[in-house]
Amino acid sequence: MGGAISLLAVNFIIAQVFVVAFLVVAAKSQAKRPAIWCACGFAVASLSAVFETVLPFSLVPKLFAVGAFASVLAGFILIRFGLGFFYRVPANLPFATALFAGSVVLDLLIYDLPRGTLKHAFFYQMPFCLVQAWSASTIIRSERRSRADWSLFCLLALSSIYYVVKVYAAIAAGSGTTAADYLASPFALVSQALGAMLIVATGMAILGVMVKEIIDEARASSELDALSGLCNRRGFADRVAPLLQEGGDDGPGTLILTDLDRFKLVNDTYGHHAGDEVIRQFSCVLRELMPSRAVAGRLGGEEFAVFLPRIGPADARVLAHGMRAAIASTRIIGLPEVAAVTASFGVAVVAAEEPLELAMQRADKALYAAKAGGRNRVECAEAPVHVVANPRRARS
């Protein structure tokens, strides 16, 4: 019994560590609710260690045995709610309530059955199996498919299978006749050890996906321009980079550089608040008109860029004219009705294997030509020169 109780104490301490860890994640993440629910889940589940420790010395062991069962099941259900909020696959409250209440009633009904029988083992372990399978299904039903998500799914599925295996292990190894006998059995020691390993692994996996979310949020915010809501220069380059690898023989797509005309005059005449509103409205125009897979960024000041994957120069030119006409007809708060904001555009096809910087240089020349030609214009860059990725291969 001493070994099993020692493991119960270890499990309790581990659970409290996870409670603190999830509360820290809740304090650092924008999605606080999932982490708080998971913290509550581990806190409630840890009560089972207290119940099972007191059980052998109690005059009413049934109360503590059922309490241990109920606390673990309730903790698993709370974690399921946390995962539901995180993966945007909400748990059904009536179903969860019915599952919990029905399982506790069932545990009361089978309490007096010998622990080593199939009937007792099956009905005792199945609620845990169902809840873990239910949690695993949350990930499958979500839209997230990262390696961390798949790792968590595998651990939850393994936990579900673990409770099925425990049914047969309890019969084969013997788990005692009563709840007190269970704690003194070798099966309890092995069961607690394996259960602790799965709890730690699953808890770490859940923490992993939530910490990854925090890191992704921080990275996204560092790559966004606060005023326009578009990518900043670094974010634009990072998001375009993988798209440059997708192109065929005709190249990966087309780049549009655009610059607001006489923007300094707007700031000097109507103030920086009006200038900020111009930036916001122009950003809205870019977002509304560009295709779904396109990437838009504010490179600095009044200069913007849009990368159009798998789109040729003719369609890109039409789109640039649409953007030009849209901003010219947009009413800007803070400017007189007669004041029209215009923009100039330079369009450049990105050649296969061409670095983004070279394509931006050509688009910038076209943009300069549009400015020199009277502004509020769209100009296309000269055709790109074929870029050789490996100079040694070219010389050979």
PDB file of N, CA and C in Angstrom, residues 335-380:
ATOM      1  N   LEU A 335     -10.838  64.679 -44.078  1.00  0.00           N
ATOM      2  CA  LEU A 335     -10.478  65.441 -45.280  1.00  0.00           C
ATOM      3  C   LEU A 335     -11.725  66.085 -45.869  1.00  0.00           C
ATOM      4  N   PRO A 336     -11.582  67.235 -46.499  1.00  0.00           N
ATOM      5  CA  PRO A 336     -12.736  67.851 -47.175  1.00  0.00           C
ATOM      6  C   PRO A 336     -13.279  66.924 -48.261  1.00  0.00           C
ATOM      7  N   GLU A 337     -14.540  67.060 -48.575  1.00  0.00           N
ATOM      8  CA  GLU A 337     -15.154  66.206 -49.587  1.00  0.00           C
ATOM      9  C   GLU A 337     -14.485  66.368 -50.946  1.00  0.00           C
ATOM     10  N   VAL A 338     -13.958  67.549 -51.208  1.00  0.00           N
ATOM     11  CA  VAL A 338     -13.341  67.785 -52.520  1.00  0.00           C
ATOM     12  C   VAL A 338     -11.921  67.226 -52.588  1.00  0.00           C
ATOM     13  N   ALA A 339     -11.374  66.849 -51.440  1.00  0.00           N
ATOM     14  CA  ALA A 339      -9.997  66.345 -51.415  1.00  0.00           C
ATOM     15  C   ALA A 339      -9.989  64.865 -51.767  1.00  0.00           C
ATOM     16  N   ALA A 340      -9.343  64.513 -52.859  1.00  0.00           N
ATOM     17  CA  ALA A 340      -9.263  63.119 -53.295  1.00  0.00           C
ATOM     18  C   ALA A 340      -7.854  62.591 -53.030  1.00  0.00           C
ATOM     19  N   VAL A 341      -7.804  61.393 -52.527  1.00  0.00           N
ATOM     20  CA  VAL A 341      -6.522  60.726 -52.284  1.00  0.00           C
ATOM     21  C   VAL A 341      -6.256  59.778 -53.446  1.00  0.00           C
ATOM     22  N   THR A 342      -5.077  59.866 -54.019  1.00  0.00           N
ATOM     23  CA  THR A 342      -4.733  58.988 -55.141  1.00  0.00           C
ATOM     24  C   THR A 342      -3.459  58.215 -54.820  1.00  0.00           C
ATOM     25  N   ALA A 343      -3.207  57.200 -55.624  1.00  0.00           N
ATOM     26  CA  ALA A 343      -2.012  56.376 -55.439  1.00  0.00           C
ATOM     27  C   ALA A 343      -1.460  55.968 -56.791  1.00  0.00           C
ATOM     28  N   SER A 344      -0.171  55.735 -56.841  1.00  0.00           N
ATOM     29  CA  SER A 344       0.500  55.271 -58.056  1.00  0.00           C
ATOM     30  C   SER A 344       0.953  53.823 -57.842  1.00  0.00           C
ATOM     31  N   PHE A 345       1.024  53.067 -58.950  1.00  0.00           N
ATOM     32  CA  PHE A 345       1.277  51.626 -58.863  1.00  0.00           C
ATOM     33  C   PHE A 345       2.359  51.203 -59.846  1.00  0.00           C
ATOM     34  N   GLY A 346       3.223  50.305 -59.402  1.00  0.00           N
ATOM     35  CA  GLY A 346       4.199  49.656 -60.263  1.00  0.00           C
ATOM     36  C   GLY A 346       3.996  48.153 -60.204  1.00  0.00           C
ATOM     37  N   VAL A 347       3.859  47.515 -61.357  1.00  0.00           N
ATOM     38  CA  VAL A 347       3.564  46.083 -61.450  1.00  0.00           C
ATOM     39  C   VAL A 347       4.753  45.360 -62.058  1.00  0.00           C
ATOM     40  N   ALA A 348       5.166  44.261 -61.414  1.00  0.00           N
ATOM     41  CA  ALA A 348       6.305  43.493 -61.928  1.00  0.00           C
ATOM     42  C   ALA A 348       6.040  42.010 -61.755  1.00  0.00           C
ATOM     43  N   VAL A 349       6.241  41.258 -62.857  1.00  0.00           N
ATOM     44  CA  VAL A 349       6.139  39.803 -62.780  1.00  0.00           C
ATOM     45  C   VAL A 349       7.385  39.271 -62.079  1.00  0.00           C
ATOM     46  N   VAL A 350       7.190  38.328 -61.169  1.00  0.00           N
ATOM     47  CA  VAL A 350       8.319  37.704 -60.484  1.00  0.00           C
ATOM     48  C   VAL A 350       8.742  36.477 -61.281  1.00  0.00           C
ATOM     49  N   ALA A 351       9.981  36.465 -61.709  1.00  0.00           N
ATOM     50  CA  ALA A 351      10.475  35.346 -62.500  1.00  0.00           C
ATOM     51  C   ALA A 351      10.703  34.122 -61.624  1.00  0.00           C
ATOM     52  N   ALA A 352      10.712  32.956 -62.254  1.00  0.00           N
ATOM     53  CA  ALA A 352      11.006  31.719 -61.531  1.00  0.00           C
ATOM     54  C   ALA A 352      12.394  31.810 -60.907  1.00  0.00           C
ATOM     55  N   GLU A 353      12.484  31.491 -59.636  1.00  0.00           N
ATOM     56  CA  GLU A 353      13.727  31.487 -58.870  1.00  0.00           C
ATOM     57  C   GLU A 353      14.319  32.880 -58.699  1.00  0.00           C
ATOM     58  N   GLU A 354      13.533  33.914 -58.961  1.00  0.00           N
ATOM     59  CA  GLU A 354      14.031  35.279 -58.778  1.00  0.00           C
ATOM     60  C   GLU A 354      13.860  35.700 -57.321  1.00  0.00           C
ATOM     61  N   PRO A 355      14.886  36.256 -56.693  1.00  0.00           N
ATOM     62  CA  PRO A 355      14.743  36.757 -55.328  1.00  0.00           C
ATOM     63  C   PRO A 355      13.703  37.877 -55.272  1.00  0.00           C
ATOM     64  N   LEU A 356      12.995  37.943 -54.187  1.00  0.00           N
ATOM     65  CA  LEU A 356      11.952  38.958 -54.039  1.00  0.00           C
ATOM     66  C   LEU A 356      12.530  40.363 -54.159  1.00  0.00           C
ATOM     67  N   GLU A 357      13.723  40.554 -53.640  1.00  0.00           N
ATOM     68  CA  GLU A 357      14.308  41.895 -53.652  1.00  0.00           C
ATOM     69  C   GLU A 357      14.517  42.410 -55.080  1.00  0.00           C
ATOM     70  N   LEU A 358      14.924  41.526 -55.992  1.00  0.00           N
ATOM     71  CA  LEU A 358      15.115  41.954 -57.379  1.00  0.00           C
ATOM     72  C   LEU A 358      13.784  42.333 -58.019  1.00  0.00           C
ATOM     73  N   ALA A 359      12.755  41.550 -57.749  1.00  0.00           N
ATOM     74  CA  ALA A 359      11.433  41.870 -58.291  1.00  0.00           C
ATOM     75  C   ALA A 359      10.929  43.195 -57.728  1.00  0.00           C
ATOM     76  N   MET A 360      11.223  43.469 -56.463  1.00  0.00           N
ATOM     77  CA  MET A 360      10.802  44.736 -55.854  1.00  0.00           C
ATOM     78  C   MET A 360      11.543  45.907 -56.478  1.00  0.00           C
ATOM     79  N   GLN A 361      12.789  45.698 -56.845  1.00  0.00           N
ATOM     80  CA  GLN A 361      13.531  46.777 -57.505  1.00  0.00           C
ATOM     81  C   GLN A 361      12.912  47.125 -58.858  1.00  0.00           C
ATOM     82  N   ARG A 362      12.503  46.103 -59.603  1.00  0.00           N
ATOM     83  CA  ARG A 362      11.888  46.375 -60.905  1.00  0.00           C
ATOM     84  C   ARG A 362      10.519  47.023 -60.740  1.00  0.00           C
ATOM     85  N   ALA A 363       9.754  46.532 -59.734  1.00  0.00           N
ATOM     86  CA  ALA A 363       8.445  47.139 -59.478  1.00  0.00           C
ATOM     87  C   ALA A 363       8.603  48.586 -59.022  1.00  0.00           C
ATOM     88  N   ASP A 364       9.674  48.863 -58.265  1.00  0.00           N
ATOM     89  CA  ASP A 364       9.914  50.217 -57.787  1.00  0.00           C
ATOM     90  C   ASP A 364      10.238  51.153 -58.947  1.00  0.00           C
ATOM     91  N   LYS A 365      10.951  50.660 -59.954  1.00  0.00           N
ATOM     92  CA  LYS A 365      11.224  51.479 -61.149  1.00  0.00           C
ATOM     93  C   LYS A 365       9.925  51.802 -61.879  1.00  0.00           C
ATOM     94  N   ALA A 366       9.039  50.810 -61.974  1.00  0.00           N
ATOM     95  CA  ALA A 366       7.745  51.052 -62.618  1.00  0.00           C
ATOM     96  C   ALA A 366       6.928  52.047 -61.812  1.00  0.00           C
ATOM     97  N   LEU A 367       6.995  51.950 -60.484  1.00  0.00           N
ATOM     98  CA  LEU A 367       6.277  52.896 -59.619  1.00  0.00           C
ATOM     99  C   LEU A 367       6.831  54.306 -59.814  1.00  0.00           C
ATOM    100  N   TYR A 368       8.154  54.418 -59.909  1.00  0.00           N
ATOM    101  CA  TYR A 368       8.767  55.728 -60.144  1.00  0.00           C
ATOM    102  C   TYR A 368       8.303  56.302 -61.483  1.00  0.00           C
ATOM    103  N   ALA A 369       8.174  55.437 -62.493  1.00  0.00           N
ATOM    104  CA  ALA A 369       7.698  55.895 -63.801  1.00  0.00           C
ATOM    105  C   ALA A 369       6.258  56.399 -63.701  1.00  0.00           C
ATOM    106  N   ALA A 370       5.430  55.722 -62.893  1.00  0.00           N
ATOM    107  CA  ALA A 370       4.043  56.177 -62.709  1.00  0.00           C
ATOM    108  C   ALA A 370       4.015  57.539 -62.021  1.00  0.00           C
ATOM    109  N   LYS A 371       4.893  57.742 -61.045  1.00  0.00           N
ATOM    110  CA  LYS A 371       4.970  59.037 -60.364  1.00  0.00           C
ATOM    111  C   LYS A 371       5.421  60.119 -61.345  1.00  0.00           C
ATOM    112  N   ALA A 372       6.450  59.807 -62.135  1.00  0.00           N
ATOM    113  CA  ALA A 372       6.986  60.781 -63.090  1.00  0.00           C
ATOM    114  C   ALA A 372       5.996  61.073 -64.200  1.00  0.00           C
ATOM    115  N   GLY A 373       5.126  60.127 -64.482  1.00  0.00           N
ATOM    116  CA  GLY A 373       4.150  60.313 -65.561  1.00  0.00           C
ATOM    117  C   GLY A 373       2.918  61.082 -65.149  1.00  0.00           C
ATOM    118  N   GLY A 374       2.856  61.574 -63.942  1.00  0.00           N
ATOM    119  CA  GLY A 374       1.737  62.398 -63.521  1.00  0.00           C
ATOM    120  C   GLY A 374       0.977  61.860 -62.322  1.00  0.00           C
ATOM    121  N   ARG A 375       1.400  60.730 -61.742  1.00  0.00           N
ATOM    122  CA  ARG A 375       0.773  60.125 -60.570  1.00  0.00           C
ATOM    123  C   ARG A 375      -0.632  59.592 -60.905  1.00  0.00           C
ATOM    124  N   ASN A 376      -1.203  58.875 -59.939  1.00  0.00           N
ATOM    125  CA  ASN A 376      -2.522  58.265 -60.119  1.00  0.00           C
ATOM    126  C   ASN A 376      -2.537  57.398 -61.380  1.00  0.00           C
ATOM    127  N   ARG A 377      -1.449  56.610 -61.531  1.00  0.00           N
ATOM    128  CA  ARG A 377      -1.282  55.798 -62.725  1.00  0.00           C
ATOM    129  C   ARG A 377      -0.802  54.393 -62.344  1.00  0.00           C
ATOM    130  N   VAL A 378      -0.887  53.481 -63.308  1.00  0.00           N
ATOM    131  CA  VAL A 378      -0.350  52.127 -63.162  1.00  0.00           C
ATOM    132  C   VAL A 378       0.657  51.907 -64.285  1.00  0.00           C
ATOM    133  N   GLU A 379       1.857  51.520 -63.909  1.00  0.00           N
ATOM    134  CA  GLU A 379       2.894  51.220 -64.896  1.00  0.00           C
ATOM    135  C   GLU A 379       3.429  49.808 -64.656  1.00  0.00           C
ATOM    136  N   CYS A 380       3.766  49.112 -65.727  1.00  0.00           N
ATOM    137  CA  CYS A 380       4.312  47.750 -65.622  1.00  0.00           C
ATOM    138  C   CYS A 380       5.818  47.774 -65.846  1.00  0.00           C
TER     139      CYS A 380
END
